[in-house]
Short mmCIF file of C-alpha atoms and ligand atoms in Angstrom, two decimals:
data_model
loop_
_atom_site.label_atom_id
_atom_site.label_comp_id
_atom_site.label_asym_id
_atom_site.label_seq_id
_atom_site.Cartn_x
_atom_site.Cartn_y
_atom_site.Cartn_z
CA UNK A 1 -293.76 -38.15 4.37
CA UNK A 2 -291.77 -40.26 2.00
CA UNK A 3 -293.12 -41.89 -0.94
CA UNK A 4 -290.55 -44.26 -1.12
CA UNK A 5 -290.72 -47.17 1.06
CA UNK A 6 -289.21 -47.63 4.30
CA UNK A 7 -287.50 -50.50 6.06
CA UNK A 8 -287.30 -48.92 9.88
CA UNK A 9 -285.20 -50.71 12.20
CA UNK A 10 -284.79 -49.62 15.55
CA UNK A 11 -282.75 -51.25 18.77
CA UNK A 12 -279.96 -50.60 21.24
CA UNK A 13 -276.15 -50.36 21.17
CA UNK A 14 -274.93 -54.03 20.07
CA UNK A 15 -278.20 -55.60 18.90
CA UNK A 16 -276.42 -55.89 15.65
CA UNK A 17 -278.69 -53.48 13.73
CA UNK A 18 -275.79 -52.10 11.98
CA UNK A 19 -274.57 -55.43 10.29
CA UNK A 20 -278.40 -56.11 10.04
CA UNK A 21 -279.14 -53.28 8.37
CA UNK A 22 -276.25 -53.15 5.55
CA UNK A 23 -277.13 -56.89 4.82
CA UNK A 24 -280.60 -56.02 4.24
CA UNK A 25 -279.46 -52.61 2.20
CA UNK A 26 -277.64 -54.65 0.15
CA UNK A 27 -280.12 -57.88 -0.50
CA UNK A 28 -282.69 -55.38 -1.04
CA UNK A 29 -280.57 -52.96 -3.56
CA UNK A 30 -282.31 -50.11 -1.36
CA UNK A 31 -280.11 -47.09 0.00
CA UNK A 32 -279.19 -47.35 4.00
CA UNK A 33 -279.71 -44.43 6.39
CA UNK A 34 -276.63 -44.85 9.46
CA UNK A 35 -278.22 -42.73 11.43
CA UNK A 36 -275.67 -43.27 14.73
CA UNK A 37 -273.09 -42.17 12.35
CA UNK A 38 -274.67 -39.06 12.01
CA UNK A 39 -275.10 -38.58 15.45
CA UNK A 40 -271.16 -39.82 16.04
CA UNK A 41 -270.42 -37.11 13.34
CA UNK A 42 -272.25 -34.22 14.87
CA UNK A 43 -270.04 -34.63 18.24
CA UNK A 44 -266.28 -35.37 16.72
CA UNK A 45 -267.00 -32.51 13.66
CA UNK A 46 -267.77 -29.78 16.26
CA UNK A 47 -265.23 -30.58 18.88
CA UNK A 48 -262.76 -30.58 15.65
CA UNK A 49 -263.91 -26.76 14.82
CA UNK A 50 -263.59 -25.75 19.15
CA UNK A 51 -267.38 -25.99 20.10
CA UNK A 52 -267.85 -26.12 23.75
CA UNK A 53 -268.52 -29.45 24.91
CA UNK A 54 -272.20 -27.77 26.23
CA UNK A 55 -272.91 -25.43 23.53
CA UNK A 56 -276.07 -26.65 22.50
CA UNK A 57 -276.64 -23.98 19.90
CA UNK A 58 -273.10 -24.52 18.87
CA UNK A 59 -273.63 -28.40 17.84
CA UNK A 60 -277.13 -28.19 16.18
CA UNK A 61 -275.85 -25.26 14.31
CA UNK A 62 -272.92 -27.41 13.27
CA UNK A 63 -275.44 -30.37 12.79
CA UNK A 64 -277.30 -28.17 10.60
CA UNK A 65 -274.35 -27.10 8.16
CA UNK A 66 -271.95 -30.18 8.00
CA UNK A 67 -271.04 -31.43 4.98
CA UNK A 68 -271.01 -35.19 5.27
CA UNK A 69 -270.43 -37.94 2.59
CA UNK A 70 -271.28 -41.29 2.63
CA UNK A 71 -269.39 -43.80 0.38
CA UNK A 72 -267.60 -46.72 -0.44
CA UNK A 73 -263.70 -47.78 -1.26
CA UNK A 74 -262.64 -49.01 -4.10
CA UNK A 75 -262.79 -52.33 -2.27
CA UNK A 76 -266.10 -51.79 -1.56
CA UNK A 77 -265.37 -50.72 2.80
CA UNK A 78 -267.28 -48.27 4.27
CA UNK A 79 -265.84 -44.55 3.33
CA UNK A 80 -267.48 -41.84 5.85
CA UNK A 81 -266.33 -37.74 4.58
CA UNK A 82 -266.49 -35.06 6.80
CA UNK A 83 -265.48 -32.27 4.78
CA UNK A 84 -262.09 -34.15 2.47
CA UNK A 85 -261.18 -35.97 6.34
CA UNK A 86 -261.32 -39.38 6.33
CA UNK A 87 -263.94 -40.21 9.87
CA UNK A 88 -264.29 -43.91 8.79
CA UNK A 89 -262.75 -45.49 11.77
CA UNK A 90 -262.59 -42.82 14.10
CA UNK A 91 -266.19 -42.17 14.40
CA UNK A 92 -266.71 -45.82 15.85
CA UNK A 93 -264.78 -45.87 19.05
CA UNK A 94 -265.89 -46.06 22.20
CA UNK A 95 -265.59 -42.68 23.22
CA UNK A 96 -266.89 -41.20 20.07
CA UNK A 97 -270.57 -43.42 20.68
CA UNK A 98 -270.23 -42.16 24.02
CA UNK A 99 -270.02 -38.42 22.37
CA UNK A 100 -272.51 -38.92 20.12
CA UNK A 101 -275.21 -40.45 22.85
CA UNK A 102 -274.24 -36.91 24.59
CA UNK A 103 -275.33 -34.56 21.98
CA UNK A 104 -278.00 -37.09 20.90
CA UNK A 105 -280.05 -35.88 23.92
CA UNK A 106 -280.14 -32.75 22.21
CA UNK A 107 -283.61 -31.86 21.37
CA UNK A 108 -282.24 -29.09 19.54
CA UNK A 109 -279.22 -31.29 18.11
CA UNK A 110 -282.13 -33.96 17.09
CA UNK A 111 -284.08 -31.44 15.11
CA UNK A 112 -281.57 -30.03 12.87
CA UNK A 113 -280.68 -33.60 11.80
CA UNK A 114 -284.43 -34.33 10.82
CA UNK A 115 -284.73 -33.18 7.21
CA UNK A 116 -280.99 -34.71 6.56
CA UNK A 117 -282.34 -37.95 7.87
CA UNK A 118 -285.58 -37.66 5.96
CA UNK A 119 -283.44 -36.70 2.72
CA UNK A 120 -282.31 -40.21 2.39
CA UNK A 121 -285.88 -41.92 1.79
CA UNK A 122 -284.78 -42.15 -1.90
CA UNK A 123 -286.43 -44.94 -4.55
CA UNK A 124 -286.43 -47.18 -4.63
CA UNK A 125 -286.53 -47.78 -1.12
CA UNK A 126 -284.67 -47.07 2.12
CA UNK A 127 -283.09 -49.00 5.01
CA UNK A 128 -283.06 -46.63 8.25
CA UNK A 129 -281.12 -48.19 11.15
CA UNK A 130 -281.12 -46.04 14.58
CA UNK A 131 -283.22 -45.07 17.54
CA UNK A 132 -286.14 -43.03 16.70
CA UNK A 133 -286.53 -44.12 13.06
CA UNK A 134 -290.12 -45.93 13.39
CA UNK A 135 -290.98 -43.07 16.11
CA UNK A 136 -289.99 -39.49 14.96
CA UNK A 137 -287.88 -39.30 11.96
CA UNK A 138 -290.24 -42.20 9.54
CA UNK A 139 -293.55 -42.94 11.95
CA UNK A 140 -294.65 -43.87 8.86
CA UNK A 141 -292.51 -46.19 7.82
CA UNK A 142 -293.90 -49.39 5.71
CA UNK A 143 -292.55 -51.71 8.06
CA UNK A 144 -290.71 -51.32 11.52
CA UNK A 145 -288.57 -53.92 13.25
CA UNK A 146 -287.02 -53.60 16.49
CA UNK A 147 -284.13 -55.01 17.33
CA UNK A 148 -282.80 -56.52 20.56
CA UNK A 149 -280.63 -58.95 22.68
CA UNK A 150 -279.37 -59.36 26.37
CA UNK A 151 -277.51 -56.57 28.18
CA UNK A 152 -274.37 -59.51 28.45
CA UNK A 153 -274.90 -60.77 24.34
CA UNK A 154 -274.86 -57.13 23.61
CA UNK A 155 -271.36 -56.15 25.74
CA UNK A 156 -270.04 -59.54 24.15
CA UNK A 157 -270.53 -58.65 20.49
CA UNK A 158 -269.32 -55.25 20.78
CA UNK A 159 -266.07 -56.44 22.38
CA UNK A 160 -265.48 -59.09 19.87
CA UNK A 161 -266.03 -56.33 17.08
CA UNK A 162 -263.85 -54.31 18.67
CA UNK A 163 -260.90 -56.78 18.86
CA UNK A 164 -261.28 -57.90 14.97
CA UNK A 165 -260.56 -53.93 14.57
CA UNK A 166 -257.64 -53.90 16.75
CA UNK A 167 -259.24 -51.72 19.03
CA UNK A 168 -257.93 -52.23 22.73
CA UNK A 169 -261.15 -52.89 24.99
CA UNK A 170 -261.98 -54.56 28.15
CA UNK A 171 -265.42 -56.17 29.00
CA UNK A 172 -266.45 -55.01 31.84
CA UNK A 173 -265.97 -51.58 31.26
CA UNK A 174 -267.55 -52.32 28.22
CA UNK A 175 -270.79 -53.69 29.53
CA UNK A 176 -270.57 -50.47 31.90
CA UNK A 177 -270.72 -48.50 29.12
CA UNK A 178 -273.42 -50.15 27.06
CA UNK A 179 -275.25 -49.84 30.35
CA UNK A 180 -274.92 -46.25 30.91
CA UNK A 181 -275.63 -45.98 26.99
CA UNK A 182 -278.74 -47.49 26.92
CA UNK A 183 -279.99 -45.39 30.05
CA UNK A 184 -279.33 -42.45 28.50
CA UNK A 185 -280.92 -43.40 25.24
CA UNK A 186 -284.08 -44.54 26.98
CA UNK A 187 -284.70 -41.86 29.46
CA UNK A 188 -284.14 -39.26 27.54
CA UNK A 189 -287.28 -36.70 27.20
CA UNK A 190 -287.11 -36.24 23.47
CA UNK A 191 -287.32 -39.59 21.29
CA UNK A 192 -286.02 -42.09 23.42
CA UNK A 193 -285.90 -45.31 22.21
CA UNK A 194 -288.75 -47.32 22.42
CA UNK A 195 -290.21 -50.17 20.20
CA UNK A 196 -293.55 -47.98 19.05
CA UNK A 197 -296.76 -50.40 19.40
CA UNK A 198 -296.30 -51.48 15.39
CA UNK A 199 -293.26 -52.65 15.39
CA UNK A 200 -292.47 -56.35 15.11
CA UNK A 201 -289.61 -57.21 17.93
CA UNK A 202 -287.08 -59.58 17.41
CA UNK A 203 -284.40 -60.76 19.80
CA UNK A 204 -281.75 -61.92 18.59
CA UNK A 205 -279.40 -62.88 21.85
CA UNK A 206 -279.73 -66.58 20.38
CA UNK A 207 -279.96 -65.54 16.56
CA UNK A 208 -277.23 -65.50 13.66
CA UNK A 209 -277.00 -62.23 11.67
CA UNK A 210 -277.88 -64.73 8.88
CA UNK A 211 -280.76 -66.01 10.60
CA UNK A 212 -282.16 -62.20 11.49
CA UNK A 213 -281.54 -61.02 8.05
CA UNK A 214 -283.85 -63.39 6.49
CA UNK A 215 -286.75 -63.16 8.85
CA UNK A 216 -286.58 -59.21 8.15
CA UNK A 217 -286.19 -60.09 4.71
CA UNK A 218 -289.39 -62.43 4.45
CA UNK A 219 -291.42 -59.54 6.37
CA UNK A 220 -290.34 -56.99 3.76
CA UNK A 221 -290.87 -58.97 0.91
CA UNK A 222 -294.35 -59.38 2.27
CA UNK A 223 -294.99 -55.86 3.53
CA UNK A 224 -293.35 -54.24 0.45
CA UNK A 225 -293.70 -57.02 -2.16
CA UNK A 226 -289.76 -56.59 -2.46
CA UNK A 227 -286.48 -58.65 -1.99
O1 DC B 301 -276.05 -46.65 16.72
P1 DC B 301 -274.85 -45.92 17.24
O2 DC B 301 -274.15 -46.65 18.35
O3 DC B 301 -273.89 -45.54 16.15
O4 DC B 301 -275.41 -44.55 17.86
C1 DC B 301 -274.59 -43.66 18.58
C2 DC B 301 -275.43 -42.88 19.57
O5 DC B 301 -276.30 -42.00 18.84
C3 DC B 301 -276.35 -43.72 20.46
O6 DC B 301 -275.86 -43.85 21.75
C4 DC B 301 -277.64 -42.97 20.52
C5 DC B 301 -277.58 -41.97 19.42
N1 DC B 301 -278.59 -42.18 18.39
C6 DC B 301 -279.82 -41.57 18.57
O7 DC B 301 -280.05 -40.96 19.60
N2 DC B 301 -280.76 -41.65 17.61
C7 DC B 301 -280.53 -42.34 16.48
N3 DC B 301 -281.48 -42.40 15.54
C8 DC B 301 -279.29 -43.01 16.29
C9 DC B 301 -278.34 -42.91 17.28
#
């Protein structure tokens, strides 16, 4: 288990984790664990080398051996490296989340992605934003927050995000989506996502980011003596 400490924070598609979580990476001067994007990565990098859509072996193997890099532009944006190609944008469409909730039902997809997740739990501290953060991958995590907000709050942020990309989307088929997502997510057999009993839960349908990030940040710096 990791002797660094962890911030786990857990939730559905939309909940705003992922803006959550970079805020609080960056207040906190801790590293940040995506792990979505690594789940994203698993199913565009082994369509790109001809894996079978249902070759299980084929994408953990390929989960197993691909050589991801996580970085930063010179501006400061998000840079995500498979192999020298840049995945940055394409990794977060639609129909690459859709992918990625596909293989991420996986067991064996899951387990070859465990040790790479745990890798990250670097000093002096680590941010992990995903599913089964607080339930498989850190159950031991210092302090574990699970994020939510309504179904409808959910479908409306993602479709606002979206637009501010320029990416073409529609809302209905959006909240379609996020609703065959979250099914998926939750009923699968192997580490669905659930809020485990320790986690604190916060909603944040009628919350700012602003707002969220300081009420996680006032629980770390009390858990952890941090921020
Ligand atoms: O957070 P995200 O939308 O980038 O995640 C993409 C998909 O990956 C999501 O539908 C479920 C899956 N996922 C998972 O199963 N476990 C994680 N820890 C993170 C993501």
């Amino acid at each position: 288990m990791p002797l660094a400490p962890v911030l786990a924070i857990d939730g559905p598609s939309g909940s705003g984790k992922g803006t959550v979580c970079r805020r609080l990476a960056a207040a906190l001067g801790w590293r940040l664990l995506d792990s979505g994007a690594l789940y994203r990565l698993v199913a565009l990098g082994a369509a790109a080398e001809s894996v079978t859509v249902d070759d299980t072996a084929g994408h953990a193997a390929y989960a197993r051996t691909m050589d991801v890099a996580f970085g930063a532009t010179a501006s400061g944006d998000e840079l995500i490296l498979l192999g020298s190609r840049d995945v940055t944008g394409l990794i977060r469409t639609e129909s690459a989340g859709a992918a990625a909730s596909r293989v991420a039902a996986w067991p064996a997809v899951r387990e070859a992605l465990v040790a790479r997740q745990r890798a990250f739990a670097v000093l002096p501290g680590l941010v992990a934003d995903g599913r089964d953060m607080g339930s498989v991958i850190f159950p031991e995590a210092g302090l574990k927050v699970f994020l939510t907000a309504s179904a409808e709050e959910r479908a409306a942020r993602r479709y606002k995000q979206l637009m501010e990309k320029g990416i073409n989307a529609n809302l209905a088929h959006l909240s379609l989506e996020i609703a065959e997502r979250d099914r998926r997510d939750a009923t699968r057999p192997v580490a669905p996502l659930v809020a485990t009993p320790d986690a604190i839960i916060i909603d944040s349908t009628r919350l700012s980011p602003d707002t969220v990030v300081a009420q996680v940040l006032a629980l770390a710096r009390a858990r952890f003596g941090v921020g």
